[in-house]
Short mmCIF file of C-alpha atoms in Angstrom, two decimals:
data_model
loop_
_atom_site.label_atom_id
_atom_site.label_comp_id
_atom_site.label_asym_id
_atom_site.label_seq_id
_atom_site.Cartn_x
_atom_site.Cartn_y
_atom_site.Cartn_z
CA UNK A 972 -17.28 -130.59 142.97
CA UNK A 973 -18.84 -128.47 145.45
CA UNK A 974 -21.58 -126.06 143.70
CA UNK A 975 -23.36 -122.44 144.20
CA UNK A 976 -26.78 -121.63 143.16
CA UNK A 977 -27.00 -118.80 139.86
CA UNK A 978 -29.04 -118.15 137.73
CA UNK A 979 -29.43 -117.84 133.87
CA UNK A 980 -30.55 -115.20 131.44
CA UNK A 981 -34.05 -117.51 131.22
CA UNK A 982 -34.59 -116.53 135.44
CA UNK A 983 -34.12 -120.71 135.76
CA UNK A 984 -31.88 -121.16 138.62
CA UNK A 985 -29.20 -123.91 137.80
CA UNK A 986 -25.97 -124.76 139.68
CA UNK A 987 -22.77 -123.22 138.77
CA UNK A 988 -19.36 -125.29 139.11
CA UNK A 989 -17.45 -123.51 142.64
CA UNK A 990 -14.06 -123.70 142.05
CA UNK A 991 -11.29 -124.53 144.94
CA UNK A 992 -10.10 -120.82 145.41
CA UNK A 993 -14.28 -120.36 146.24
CA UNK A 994 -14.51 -123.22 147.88
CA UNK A 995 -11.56 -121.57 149.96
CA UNK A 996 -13.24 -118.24 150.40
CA UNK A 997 -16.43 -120.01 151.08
CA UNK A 998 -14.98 -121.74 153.89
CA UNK A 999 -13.38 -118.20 155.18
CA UNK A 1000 -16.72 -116.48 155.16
CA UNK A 1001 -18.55 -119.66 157.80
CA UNK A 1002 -15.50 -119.87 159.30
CA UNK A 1003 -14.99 -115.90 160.76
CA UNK A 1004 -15.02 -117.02 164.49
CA UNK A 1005 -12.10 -119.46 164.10
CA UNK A 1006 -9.93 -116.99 161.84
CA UNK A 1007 -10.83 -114.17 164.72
CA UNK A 1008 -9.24 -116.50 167.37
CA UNK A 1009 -6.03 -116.84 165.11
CA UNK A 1010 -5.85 -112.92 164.47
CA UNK A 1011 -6.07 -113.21 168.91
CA UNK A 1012 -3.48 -115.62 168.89
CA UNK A 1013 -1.17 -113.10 165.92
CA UNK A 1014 -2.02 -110.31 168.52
CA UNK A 1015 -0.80 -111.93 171.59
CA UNK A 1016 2.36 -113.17 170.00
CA UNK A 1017 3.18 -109.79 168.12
CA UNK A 1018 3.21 -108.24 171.91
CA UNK A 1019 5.55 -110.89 172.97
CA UNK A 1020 7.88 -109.88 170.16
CA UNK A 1021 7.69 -106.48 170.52
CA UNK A 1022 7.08 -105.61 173.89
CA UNK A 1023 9.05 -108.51 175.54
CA UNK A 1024 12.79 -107.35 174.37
CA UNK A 1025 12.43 -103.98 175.22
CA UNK A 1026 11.90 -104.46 178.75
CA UNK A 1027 15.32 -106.67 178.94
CA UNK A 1028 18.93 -105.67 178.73
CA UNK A 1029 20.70 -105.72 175.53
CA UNK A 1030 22.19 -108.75 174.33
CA UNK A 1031 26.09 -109.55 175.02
CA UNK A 1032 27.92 -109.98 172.10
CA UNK A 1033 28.64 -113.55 173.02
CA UNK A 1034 24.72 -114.20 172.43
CA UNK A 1035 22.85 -115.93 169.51
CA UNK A 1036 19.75 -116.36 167.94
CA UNK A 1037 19.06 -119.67 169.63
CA UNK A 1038 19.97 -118.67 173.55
CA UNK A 1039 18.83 -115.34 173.85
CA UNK A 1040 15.07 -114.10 173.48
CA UNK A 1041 16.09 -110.94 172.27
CA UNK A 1042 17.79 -111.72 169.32
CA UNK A 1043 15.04 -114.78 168.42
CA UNK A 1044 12.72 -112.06 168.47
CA UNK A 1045 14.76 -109.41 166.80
CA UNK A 1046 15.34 -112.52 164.06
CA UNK A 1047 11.69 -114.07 163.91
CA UNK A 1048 10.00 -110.59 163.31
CA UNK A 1049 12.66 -108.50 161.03
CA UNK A 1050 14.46 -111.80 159.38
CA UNK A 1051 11.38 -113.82 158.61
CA UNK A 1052 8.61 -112.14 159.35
CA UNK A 1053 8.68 -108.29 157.73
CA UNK A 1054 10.10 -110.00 154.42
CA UNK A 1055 7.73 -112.55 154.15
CA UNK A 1056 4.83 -110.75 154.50
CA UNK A 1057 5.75 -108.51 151.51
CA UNK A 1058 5.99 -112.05 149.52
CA UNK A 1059 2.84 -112.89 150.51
CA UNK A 1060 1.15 -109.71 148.75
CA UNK A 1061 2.81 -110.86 145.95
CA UNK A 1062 1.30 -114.36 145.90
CA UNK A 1063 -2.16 -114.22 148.00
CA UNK A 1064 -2.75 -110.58 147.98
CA UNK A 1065 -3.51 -108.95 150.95
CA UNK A 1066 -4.97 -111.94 152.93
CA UNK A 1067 -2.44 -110.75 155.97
CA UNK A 1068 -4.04 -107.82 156.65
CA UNK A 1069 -7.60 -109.58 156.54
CA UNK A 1070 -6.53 -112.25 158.19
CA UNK A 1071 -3.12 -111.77 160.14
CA UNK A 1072 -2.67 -108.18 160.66
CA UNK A 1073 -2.60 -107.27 164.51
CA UNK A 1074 -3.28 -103.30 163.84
CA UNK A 1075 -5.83 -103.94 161.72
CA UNK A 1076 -7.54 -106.57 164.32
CA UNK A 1077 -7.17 -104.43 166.99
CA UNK A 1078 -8.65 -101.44 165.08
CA UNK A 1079 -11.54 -103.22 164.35
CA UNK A 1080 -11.60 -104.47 167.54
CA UNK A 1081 -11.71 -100.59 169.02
CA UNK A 1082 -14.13 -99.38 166.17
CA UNK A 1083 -16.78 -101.92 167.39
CA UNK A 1084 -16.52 -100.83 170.49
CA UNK A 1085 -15.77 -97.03 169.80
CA UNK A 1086 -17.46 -93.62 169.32
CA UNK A 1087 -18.00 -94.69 165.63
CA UNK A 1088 -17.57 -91.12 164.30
CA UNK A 1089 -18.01 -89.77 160.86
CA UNK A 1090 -14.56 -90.21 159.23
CA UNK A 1091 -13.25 -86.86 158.46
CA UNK A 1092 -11.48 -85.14 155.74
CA UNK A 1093 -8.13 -85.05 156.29
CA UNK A 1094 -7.64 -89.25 157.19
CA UNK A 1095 -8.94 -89.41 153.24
CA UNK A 1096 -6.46 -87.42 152.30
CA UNK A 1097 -5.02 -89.20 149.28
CA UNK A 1098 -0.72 -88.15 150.29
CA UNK A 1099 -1.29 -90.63 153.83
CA UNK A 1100 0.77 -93.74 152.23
CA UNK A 1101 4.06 -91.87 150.56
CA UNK A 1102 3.82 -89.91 154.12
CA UNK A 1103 3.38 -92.34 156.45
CA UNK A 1104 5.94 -94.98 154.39
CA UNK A 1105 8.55 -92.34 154.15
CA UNK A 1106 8.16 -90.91 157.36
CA UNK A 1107 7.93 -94.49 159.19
CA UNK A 1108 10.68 -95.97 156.97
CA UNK A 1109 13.42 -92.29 157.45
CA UNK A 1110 12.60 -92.57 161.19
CA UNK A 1111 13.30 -96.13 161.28
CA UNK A 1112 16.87 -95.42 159.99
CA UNK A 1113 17.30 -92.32 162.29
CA UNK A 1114 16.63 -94.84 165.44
CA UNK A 1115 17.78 -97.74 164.53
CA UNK A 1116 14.96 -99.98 164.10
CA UNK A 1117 16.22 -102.89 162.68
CA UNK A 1118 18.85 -103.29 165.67
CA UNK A 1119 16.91 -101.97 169.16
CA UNK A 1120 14.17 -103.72 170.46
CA UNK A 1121 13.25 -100.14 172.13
CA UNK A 1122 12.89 -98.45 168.51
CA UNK A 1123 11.30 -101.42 167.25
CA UNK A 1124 8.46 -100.80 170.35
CA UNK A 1125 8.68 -96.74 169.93
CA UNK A 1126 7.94 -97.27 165.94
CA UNK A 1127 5.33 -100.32 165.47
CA UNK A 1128 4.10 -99.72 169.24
CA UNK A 1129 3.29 -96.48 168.29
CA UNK A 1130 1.70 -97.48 164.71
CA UNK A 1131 -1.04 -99.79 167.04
CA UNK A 1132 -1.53 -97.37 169.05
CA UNK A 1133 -2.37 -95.03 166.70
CA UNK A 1134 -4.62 -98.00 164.90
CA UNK A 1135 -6.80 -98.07 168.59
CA UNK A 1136 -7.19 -94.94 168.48
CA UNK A 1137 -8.52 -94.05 165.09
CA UNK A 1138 -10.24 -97.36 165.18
CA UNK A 1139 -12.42 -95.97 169.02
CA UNK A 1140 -13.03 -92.60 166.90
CA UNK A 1141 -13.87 -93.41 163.55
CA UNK A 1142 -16.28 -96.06 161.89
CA UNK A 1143 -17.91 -99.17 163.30
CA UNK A 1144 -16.93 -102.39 162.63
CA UNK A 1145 -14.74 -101.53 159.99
CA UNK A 1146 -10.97 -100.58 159.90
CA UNK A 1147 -10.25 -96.87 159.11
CA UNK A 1148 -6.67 -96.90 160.04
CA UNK A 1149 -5.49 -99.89 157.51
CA UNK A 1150 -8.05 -98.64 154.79
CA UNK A 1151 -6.71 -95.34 154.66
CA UNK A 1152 -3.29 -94.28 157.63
CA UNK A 1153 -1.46 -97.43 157.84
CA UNK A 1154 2.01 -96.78 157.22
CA UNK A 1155 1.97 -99.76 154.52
CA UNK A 1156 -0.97 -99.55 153.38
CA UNK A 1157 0.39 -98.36 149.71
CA UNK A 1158 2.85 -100.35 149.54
CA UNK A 1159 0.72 -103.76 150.34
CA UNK A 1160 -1.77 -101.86 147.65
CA UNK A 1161 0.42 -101.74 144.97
CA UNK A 1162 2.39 -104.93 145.56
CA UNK A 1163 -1.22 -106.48 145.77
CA UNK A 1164 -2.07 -105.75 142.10
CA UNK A 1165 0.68 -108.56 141.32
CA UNK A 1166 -1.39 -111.12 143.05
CA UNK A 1167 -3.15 -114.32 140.75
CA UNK A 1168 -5.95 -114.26 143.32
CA UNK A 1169 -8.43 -111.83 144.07
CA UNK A 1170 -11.98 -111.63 145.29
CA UNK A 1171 -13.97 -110.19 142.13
CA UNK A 1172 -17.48 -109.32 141.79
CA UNK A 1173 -19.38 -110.45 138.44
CA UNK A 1174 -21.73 -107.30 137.45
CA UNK A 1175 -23.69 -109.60 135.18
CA UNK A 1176 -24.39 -111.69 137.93
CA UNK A 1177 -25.35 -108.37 140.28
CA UNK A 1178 -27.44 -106.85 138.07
CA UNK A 1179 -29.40 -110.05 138.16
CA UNK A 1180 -29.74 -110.77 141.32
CA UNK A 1181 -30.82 -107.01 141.73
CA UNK A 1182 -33.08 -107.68 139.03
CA UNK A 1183 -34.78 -110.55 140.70
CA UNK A 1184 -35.40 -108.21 143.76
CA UNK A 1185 -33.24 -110.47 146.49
CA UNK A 1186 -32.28 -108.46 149.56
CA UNK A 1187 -29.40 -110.61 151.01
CA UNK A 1188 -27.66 -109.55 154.34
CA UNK A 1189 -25.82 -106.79 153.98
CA UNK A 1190 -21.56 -107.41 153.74
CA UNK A 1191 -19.50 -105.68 156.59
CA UNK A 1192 -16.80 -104.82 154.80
CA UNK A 1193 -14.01 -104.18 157.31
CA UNK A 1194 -12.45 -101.73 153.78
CA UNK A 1195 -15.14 -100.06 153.52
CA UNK A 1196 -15.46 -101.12 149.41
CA UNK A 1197 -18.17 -100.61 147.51
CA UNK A 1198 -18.72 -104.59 146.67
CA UNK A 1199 -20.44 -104.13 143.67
CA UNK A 1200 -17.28 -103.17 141.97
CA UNK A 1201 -15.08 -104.87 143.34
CA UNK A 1202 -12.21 -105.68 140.49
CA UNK A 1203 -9.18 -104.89 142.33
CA UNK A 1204 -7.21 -106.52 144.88
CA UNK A 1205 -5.53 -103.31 146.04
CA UNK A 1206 -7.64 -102.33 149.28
CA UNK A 1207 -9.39 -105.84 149.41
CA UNK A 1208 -8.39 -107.46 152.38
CA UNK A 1209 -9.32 -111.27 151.57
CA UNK A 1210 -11.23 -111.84 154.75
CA UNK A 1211 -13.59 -114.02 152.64
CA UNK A 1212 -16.93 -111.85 154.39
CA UNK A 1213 -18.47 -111.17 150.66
CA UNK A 1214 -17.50 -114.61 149.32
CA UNK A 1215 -20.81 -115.46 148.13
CA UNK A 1216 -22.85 -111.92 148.23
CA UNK A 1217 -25.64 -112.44 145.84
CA UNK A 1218 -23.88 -115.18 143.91
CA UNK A 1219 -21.82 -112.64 142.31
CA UNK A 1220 -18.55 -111.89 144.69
CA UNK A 1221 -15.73 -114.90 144.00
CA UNK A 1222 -12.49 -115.68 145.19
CA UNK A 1223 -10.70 -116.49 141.76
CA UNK A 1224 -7.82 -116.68 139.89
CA UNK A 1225 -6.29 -114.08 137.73
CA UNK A 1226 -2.92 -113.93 135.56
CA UNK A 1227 -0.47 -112.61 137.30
CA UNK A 1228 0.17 -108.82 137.30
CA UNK A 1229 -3.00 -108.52 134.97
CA UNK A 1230 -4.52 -106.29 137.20
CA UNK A 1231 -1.32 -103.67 136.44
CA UNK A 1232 -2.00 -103.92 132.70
CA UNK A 1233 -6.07 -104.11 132.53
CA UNK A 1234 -7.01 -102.11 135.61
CA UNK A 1235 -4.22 -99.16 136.40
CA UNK A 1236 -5.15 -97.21 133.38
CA UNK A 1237 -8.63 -95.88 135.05
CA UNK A 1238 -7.08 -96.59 138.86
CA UNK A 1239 -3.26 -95.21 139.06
CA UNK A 1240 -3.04 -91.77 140.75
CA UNK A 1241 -0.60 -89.38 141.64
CA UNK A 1242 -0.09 -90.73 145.06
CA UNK A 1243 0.87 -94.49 143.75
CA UNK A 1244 3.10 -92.41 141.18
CA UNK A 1245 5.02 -90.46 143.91
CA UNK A 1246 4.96 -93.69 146.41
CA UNK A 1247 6.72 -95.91 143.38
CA UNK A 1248 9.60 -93.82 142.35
CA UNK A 1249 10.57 -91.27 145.47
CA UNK A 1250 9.22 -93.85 148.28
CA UNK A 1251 10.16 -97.26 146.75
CA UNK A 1252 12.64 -96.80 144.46
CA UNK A 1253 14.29 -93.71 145.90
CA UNK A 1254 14.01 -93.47 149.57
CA UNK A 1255 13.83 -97.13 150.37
CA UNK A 1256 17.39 -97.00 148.17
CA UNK A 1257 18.93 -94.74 150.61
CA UNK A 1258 17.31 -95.85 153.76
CA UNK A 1259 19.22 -99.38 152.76
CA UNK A 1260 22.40 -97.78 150.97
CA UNK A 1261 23.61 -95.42 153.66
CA UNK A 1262 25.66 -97.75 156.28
CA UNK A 1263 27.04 -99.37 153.44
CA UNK A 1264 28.19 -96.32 151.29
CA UNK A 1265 31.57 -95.27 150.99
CA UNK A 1266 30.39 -92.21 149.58
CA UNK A 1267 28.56 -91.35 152.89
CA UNK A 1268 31.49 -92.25 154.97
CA UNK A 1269 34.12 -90.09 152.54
CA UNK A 1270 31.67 -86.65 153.08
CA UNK A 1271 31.43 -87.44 156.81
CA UNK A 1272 35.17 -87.99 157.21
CA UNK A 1273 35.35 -84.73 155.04
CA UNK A 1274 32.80 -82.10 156.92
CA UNK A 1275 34.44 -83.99 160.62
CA UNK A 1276 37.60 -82.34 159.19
CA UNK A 1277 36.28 -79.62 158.50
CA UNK A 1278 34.97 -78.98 161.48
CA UNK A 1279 37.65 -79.39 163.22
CA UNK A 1280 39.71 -77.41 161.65
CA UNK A 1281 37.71 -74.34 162.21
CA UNK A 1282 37.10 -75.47 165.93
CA UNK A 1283 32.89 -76.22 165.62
CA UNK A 1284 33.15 -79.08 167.82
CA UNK A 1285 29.65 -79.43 168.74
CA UNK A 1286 28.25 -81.07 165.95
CA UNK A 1287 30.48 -84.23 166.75
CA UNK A 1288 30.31 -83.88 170.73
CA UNK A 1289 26.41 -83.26 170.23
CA UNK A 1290 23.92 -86.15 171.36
CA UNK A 1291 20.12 -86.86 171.27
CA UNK A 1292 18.33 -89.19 173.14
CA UNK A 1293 17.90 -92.45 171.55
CA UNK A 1294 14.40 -92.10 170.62
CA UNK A 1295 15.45 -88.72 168.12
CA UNK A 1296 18.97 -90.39 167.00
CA UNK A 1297 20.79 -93.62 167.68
CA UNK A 1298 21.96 -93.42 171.61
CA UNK A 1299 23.41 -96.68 172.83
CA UNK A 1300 26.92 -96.00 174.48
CA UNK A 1301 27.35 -98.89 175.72
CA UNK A 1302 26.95 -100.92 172.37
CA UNK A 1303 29.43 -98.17 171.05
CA UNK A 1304 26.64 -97.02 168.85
CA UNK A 1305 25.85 -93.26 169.06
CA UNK A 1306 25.16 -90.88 166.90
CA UNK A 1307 26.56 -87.83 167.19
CA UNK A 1308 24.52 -84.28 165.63
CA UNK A 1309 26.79 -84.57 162.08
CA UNK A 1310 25.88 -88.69 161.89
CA UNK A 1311 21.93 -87.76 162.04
CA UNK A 1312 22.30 -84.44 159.70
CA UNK A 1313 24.02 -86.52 156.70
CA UNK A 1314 21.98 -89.61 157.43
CA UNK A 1315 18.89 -87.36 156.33
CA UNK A 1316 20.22 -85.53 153.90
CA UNK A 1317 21.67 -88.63 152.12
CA UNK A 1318 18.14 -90.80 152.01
CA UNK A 1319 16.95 -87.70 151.20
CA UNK A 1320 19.16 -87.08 148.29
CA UNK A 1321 19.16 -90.80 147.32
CA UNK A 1322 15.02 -90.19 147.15
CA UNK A 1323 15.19 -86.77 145.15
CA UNK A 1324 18.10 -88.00 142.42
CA UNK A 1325 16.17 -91.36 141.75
CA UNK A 1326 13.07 -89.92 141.92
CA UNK A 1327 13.47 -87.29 139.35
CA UNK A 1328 15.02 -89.91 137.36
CA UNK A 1329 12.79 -92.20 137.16
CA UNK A 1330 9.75 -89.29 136.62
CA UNK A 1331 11.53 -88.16 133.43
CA UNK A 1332 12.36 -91.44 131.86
CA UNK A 1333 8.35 -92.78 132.38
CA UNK A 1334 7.55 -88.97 131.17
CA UNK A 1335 9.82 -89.60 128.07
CA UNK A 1336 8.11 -92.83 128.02
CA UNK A 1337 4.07 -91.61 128.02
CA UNK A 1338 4.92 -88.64 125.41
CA UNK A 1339 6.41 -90.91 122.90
CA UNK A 1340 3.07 -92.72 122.96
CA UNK A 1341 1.06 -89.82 123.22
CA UNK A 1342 0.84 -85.72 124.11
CA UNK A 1343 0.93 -85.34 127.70
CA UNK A 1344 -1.52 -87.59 129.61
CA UNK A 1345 -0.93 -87.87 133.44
CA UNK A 1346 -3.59 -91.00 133.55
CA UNK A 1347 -1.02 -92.77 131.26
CA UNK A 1348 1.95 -91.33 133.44
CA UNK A 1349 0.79 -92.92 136.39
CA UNK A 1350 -0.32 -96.32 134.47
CA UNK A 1351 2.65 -97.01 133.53
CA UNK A 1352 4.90 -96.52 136.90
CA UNK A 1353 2.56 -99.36 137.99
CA UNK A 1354 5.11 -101.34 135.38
CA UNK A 1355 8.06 -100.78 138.08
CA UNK A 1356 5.88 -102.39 140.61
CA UNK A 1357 7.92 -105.81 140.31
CA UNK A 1358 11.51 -104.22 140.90
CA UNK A 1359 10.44 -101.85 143.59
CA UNK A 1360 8.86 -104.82 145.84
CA UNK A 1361 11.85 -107.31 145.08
CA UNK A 1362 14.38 -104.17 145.97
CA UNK A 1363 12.77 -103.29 149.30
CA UNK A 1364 12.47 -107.42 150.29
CA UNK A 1365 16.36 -108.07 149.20
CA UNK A 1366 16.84 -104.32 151.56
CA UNK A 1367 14.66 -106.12 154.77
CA UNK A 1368 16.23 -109.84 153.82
CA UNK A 1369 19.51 -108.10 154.12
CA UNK A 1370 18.96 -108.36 157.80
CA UNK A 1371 17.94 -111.86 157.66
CA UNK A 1372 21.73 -112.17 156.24
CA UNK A 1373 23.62 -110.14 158.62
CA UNK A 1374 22.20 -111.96 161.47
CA UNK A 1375 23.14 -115.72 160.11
CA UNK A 1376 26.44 -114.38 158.99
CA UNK A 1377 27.16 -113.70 162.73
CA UNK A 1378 25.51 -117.45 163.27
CA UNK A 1379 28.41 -118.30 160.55
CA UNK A 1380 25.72 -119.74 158.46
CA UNK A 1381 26.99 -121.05 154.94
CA UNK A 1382 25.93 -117.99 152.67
CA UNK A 1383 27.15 -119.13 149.45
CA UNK A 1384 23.69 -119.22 148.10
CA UNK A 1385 23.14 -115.17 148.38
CA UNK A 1386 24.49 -113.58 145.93
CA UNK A 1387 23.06 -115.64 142.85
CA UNK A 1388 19.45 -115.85 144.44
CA UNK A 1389 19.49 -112.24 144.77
CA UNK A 1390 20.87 -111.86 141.34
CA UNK A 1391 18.29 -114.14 140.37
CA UNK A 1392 15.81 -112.01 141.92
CA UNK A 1393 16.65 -108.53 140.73
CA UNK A 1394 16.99 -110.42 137.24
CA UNK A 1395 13.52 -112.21 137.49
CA UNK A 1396 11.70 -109.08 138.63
CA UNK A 1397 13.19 -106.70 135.87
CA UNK A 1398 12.13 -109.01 133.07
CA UNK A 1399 8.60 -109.10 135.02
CA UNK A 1400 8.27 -104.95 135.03
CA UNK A 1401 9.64 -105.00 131.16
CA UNK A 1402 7.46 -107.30 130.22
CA UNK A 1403 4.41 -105.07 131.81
CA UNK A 1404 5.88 -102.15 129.94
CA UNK A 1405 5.32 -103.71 126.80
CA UNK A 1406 2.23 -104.93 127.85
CA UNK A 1407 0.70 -101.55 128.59
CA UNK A 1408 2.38 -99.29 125.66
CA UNK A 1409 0.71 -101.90 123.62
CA UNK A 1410 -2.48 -100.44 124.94
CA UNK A 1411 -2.08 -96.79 124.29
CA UNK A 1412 -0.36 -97.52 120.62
CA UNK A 1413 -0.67 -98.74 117.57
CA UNK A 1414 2.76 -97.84 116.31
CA UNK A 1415 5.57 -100.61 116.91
CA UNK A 1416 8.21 -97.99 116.37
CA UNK A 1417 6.62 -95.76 119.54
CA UNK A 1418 6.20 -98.69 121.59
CA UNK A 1419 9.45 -99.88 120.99
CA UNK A 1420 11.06 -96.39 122.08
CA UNK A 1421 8.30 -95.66 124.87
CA UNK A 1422 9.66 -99.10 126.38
CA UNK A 1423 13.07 -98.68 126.11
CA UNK A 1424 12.63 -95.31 128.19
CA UNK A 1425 10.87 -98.09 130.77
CA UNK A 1426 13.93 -100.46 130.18
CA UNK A 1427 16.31 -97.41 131.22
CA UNK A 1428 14.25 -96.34 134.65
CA UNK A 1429 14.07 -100.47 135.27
CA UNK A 1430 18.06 -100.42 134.84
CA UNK A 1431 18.50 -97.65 136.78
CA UNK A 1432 16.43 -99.50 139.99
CA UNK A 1433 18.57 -102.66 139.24
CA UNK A 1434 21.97 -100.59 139.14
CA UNK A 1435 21.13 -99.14 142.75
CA UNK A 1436 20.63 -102.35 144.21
CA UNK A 1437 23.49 -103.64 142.37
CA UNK A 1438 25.41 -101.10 143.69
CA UNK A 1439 24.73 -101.82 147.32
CA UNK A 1440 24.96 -105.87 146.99
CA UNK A 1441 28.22 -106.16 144.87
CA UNK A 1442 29.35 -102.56 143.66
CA UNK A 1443 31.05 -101.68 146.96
#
C-alpha cells in the first residue's frame, strides 16, 4: 500500500497507511497538466454542442436523434449530460466543476491572464445563487431552453461569457465566477454535502506541521478556501491541488449525507434556506409543472375568453422576439403576450405557495425543539436536500424521456424507477430529520413531533412531483 510521511506526537516521523481515495487525489495533484488538457478537450466539445446547432436550421419533424446533429446535441447535453452531472454531486462531489466544468476552466483561464482586481463587494453578496438559479432557470422556461438550440446559446453562452469576464477582472489564478456568480453554484453546494467523498484537512496534523516550522509551497486554490479548515465539500472543487498540503489535506471517505447532520448546524444560512424551499422545491416545481398543468391551460382558456369578450385583443395578437418569449412560427410555437404573463405568474405562484409551505412546516418543526433559533431553521432545511436534488433530476430527465418517446423507445421502466426515486430520496431526507432533531433534543416526544412537521414538508415535495408524473 502506497504510504505518506506524518508524524507522531513524539516529533518521530513514521509512515502513515494512504488510502485509494488519496492515492486518487495524489495522482490528481502530479497529474494537473493532463486533467488541464481534458478540461481543453470538455471546452472544445461544449462549443460544438452549443454553438454548432444554433447556426443550422431547425430540425424537420421527420428527424431523429441519430441523423440529425441538432437533435444529438440537443439529446447528449440536456438528456444525458445536465442530469448526470447533478448525480455526480451526489456521488463524487463537485469533482465536475474542478475537473470538467468549461466556465469554470475558462474563468481561470481569463483570471491568469486578467487585470486580477480586488474582488468587490457586491459579487460576495451572499443572495447570488437563489438569484442567479431562479433567474437562469424562469428565463429558461420563458425561451424555451430545453427545445432551441438558439436559447440554449443565448442562456449558457451568455453564463461563459459572463465567467471570462469576471474571471479577466477579478482574482488571479483562481475562479471568482464559480466560487461565488455561477448560476449553479448553490445548487452543486448543497447537493455536494450528500457526497461520501471529500477532501478534508486534519487540524491535528496542521497544527503539527506548523509546529515543526515547515513552509511547504503555498496551495492555489482555484475556491479561494481557507485550507486549513477545510471540512466541507460544499465550495471544494476536488481538483486534487491540496492533496497532500503539509500531510494534513486528504481525499477520504465520509458517510453519506454526514456532512448535512454534523456540519450544517454552524454552516446553513439564510441563502441555502431560501435556495431549498422557493428555488428547489418551489420554483423548479413550476418551471417543470406548467406545460403539463391543466390548471394553467383552464385559466388561460378562461382570461383568452375573457378577453375576447370585452374586445382586448392585443394580449393574444401580441409577440416578442424569441430571445424575450418563445418566437418560432414556423415550428407553430409562439407565444403570444397572455402565454408569457401566466407562464410567470404561475412558476411564480408555484414558488411562493410551496415556499411558504415548506418555511412554516420546518418553522413548526425548529420551535417544537426549541424557542426560535434561525441557525436551527436553516439546519434543518439542509434535511430536504435529498428530495429537492432527485425532484429537479426526474424535472431535467423528463427531457431525456420525451425525446426517446418520439424515438418510440420502450418506456415501461419510467414510472417505477421514478417512483423508486422519489421513494428512495424521501426516506433519505426523513431519515436526516431524525438525525438532526436528535441533536438539538433530548425529548423523544419533541423529536418525534419536530419530525413529523419534516415528514409533512417531505410529503408535500413528493405530492408535487407526483402530481406532475401520474396526477394528471
Amino acid at each position: 500500500m502506497p504510504t505518506i510521511i506524518a508524524t507522531d506526537r513524539t516529533g518521530t516521523q513514521a509512515p502513515r497507511p494512504q488510502g485509494k481515495l488519496a492515492a486518487f487525489g495524489q495522482w490528481m495533484r502530479l497529474n494537473q497538466r493532463i486533467i488541464r488538457r481534458v478540461q481543453w478537450l470538455v471546452v472544445a466539445f461544449y462549443a460544438v454542442l452549443i454553438i454548432v446547432p444554433a447556426v443550422r436550421p431547425l430540425p424537420p419533424h421527420t428527424a431523429h436523434i441519430w441523423n440529425d446533429l441538432t437533435l444529438f446535441a440537443q439529446f447528449l447535453f440536456w438528456g444525458i449530460w445536465w442530469p448526470f452531472v447533478l448525480i455526480s454531486m451526489v456521488l463524487m462531489g463537485r469533482i465536475w466543476c474542478g475537473v470538467f466544468c468549461p466556465e469554470g476552466s475558462l474563468s481561470e483561464w481569463a483570471s491568469r491572464n486578467g487585470r486580477g482586481g480586488a474582488i468587490p463587494r457586491w459579487v460576495r453578496w451572499g443572495g447570488w445563487p437563489f438569484v442567479a438559479f431562479v433567474g437562469t432557470t424562469v428565463y429558461g422556461q420563458m425561451i424555451s431552453v430545453y427545445q432551441y438550440p438558439k436559447a440554449t446559446l443565448l442562456i449558457l453562452g451568455g453564463s461563459t461569457l459572463g465567467a471570462i469576464i469576471i474571471g479577466y477582472l477579478y482574482g488571479r489564478n483562481v475562479r471568482v465566477w464559480c466560487r461565488y456568480l455561477c448560476p449553479v453554484n448553490g445548487v452543486f453546494s448543497l447537493l455536494s454535502k450528500l457526497a461520501p467523498v471529500h477532501y478534508r484537512a486534519d487540524p491535528e496534523l496542521w497544527h503539527t506541521s506548523r509546529a515543526r516550522g515547515e513552509r511547504p509551497e503555498a496551495v492555489n486554490c482555484p475556491t479561494l478556501l481557507s485550507l486549513k479548515d477545510l471540512q466541507t465539500a460544499s465550495d471544494c472543487h476536488v481538483c486534487g491541488r491540496c492533496e497532500g498540503h503539509r500531510d494534513a489535506i486528504e481525499l477520504t471517505a465520509r458517510a453519506p449525507g454526514s456532512e448535512v447532520v454534523h456540519e450544517s448546524g454552524r454552516r446553513a444560512t439564510f441563502g441555502d434556506f431560501i435556495l431549498i424551499t422557493f428555488g428547489l422545491c418551489g420554483i423548479a416545481v413550476g418551471a417543470f409543472h406548467w406545460s403539463a398543468s391543466p390548471w394553467f391551460i383552464e385559466l388561460k382558456q378562461t382570461l383568452a375568453v375573457w378577453l375576447i369578450s370585452h374586445d382586448w385583443m392585443w394580449p393574444l395578437q401580441a409577440h416578442m422576439p424569441w430571445w424575450i418569449f418563445t418566437n418560432y412560427p414556423a415550428q407553430n410555437d409562439v407565444f403570444n403576450l397572455l402565454d408569457g404573463s401566466l407562464l410567470l405568474a404561475y412558476i411564480a405562484a408555484t414558488g411562493l405557495v410551496m415556499g411558504t409551505a415548506l418555511s412554516g412546516l420546518l418553522a413548526a418543526s425548529q420551535r417544537t425543539l426549541s424557542h426560535f433559533n434561525k441557525r436551527m431553521l436553516y439546519h434543518l432545511s439542509h434535511a430536504l436536500i435529498p428530495l429537492a436534488g432527485v425532484g429537479v433530476f426526474l424535472g431535467l430527465s423528463a427531457v431525456t424521456i420525451s425525446m426517446l418517446r418520439a424515438e418510440h423507445v420502450p418506456l415501461f421502466w419510467v414510472g417505477p424507477t421514478r417512483a423508486v426515486l422519489l421513494a428512495a430520496a424521501g426516506t433519505w431526507a426523513l431519515k436526516l430529520f431524525w438525525q438532526i432533531t436528535g441533536l438539538y433534543t433530548r425529548s423523544s416526544t419533541r423529536r418525534l413531533f419536530a419530525t413529523g412537521f419534516g415528514a409533512a414538508a417531505i410529503a408535500g415535495i413528493a405530492a408535487a412531483w407526483w402530481l406532475l408524473f401520474w396526477g394528471w
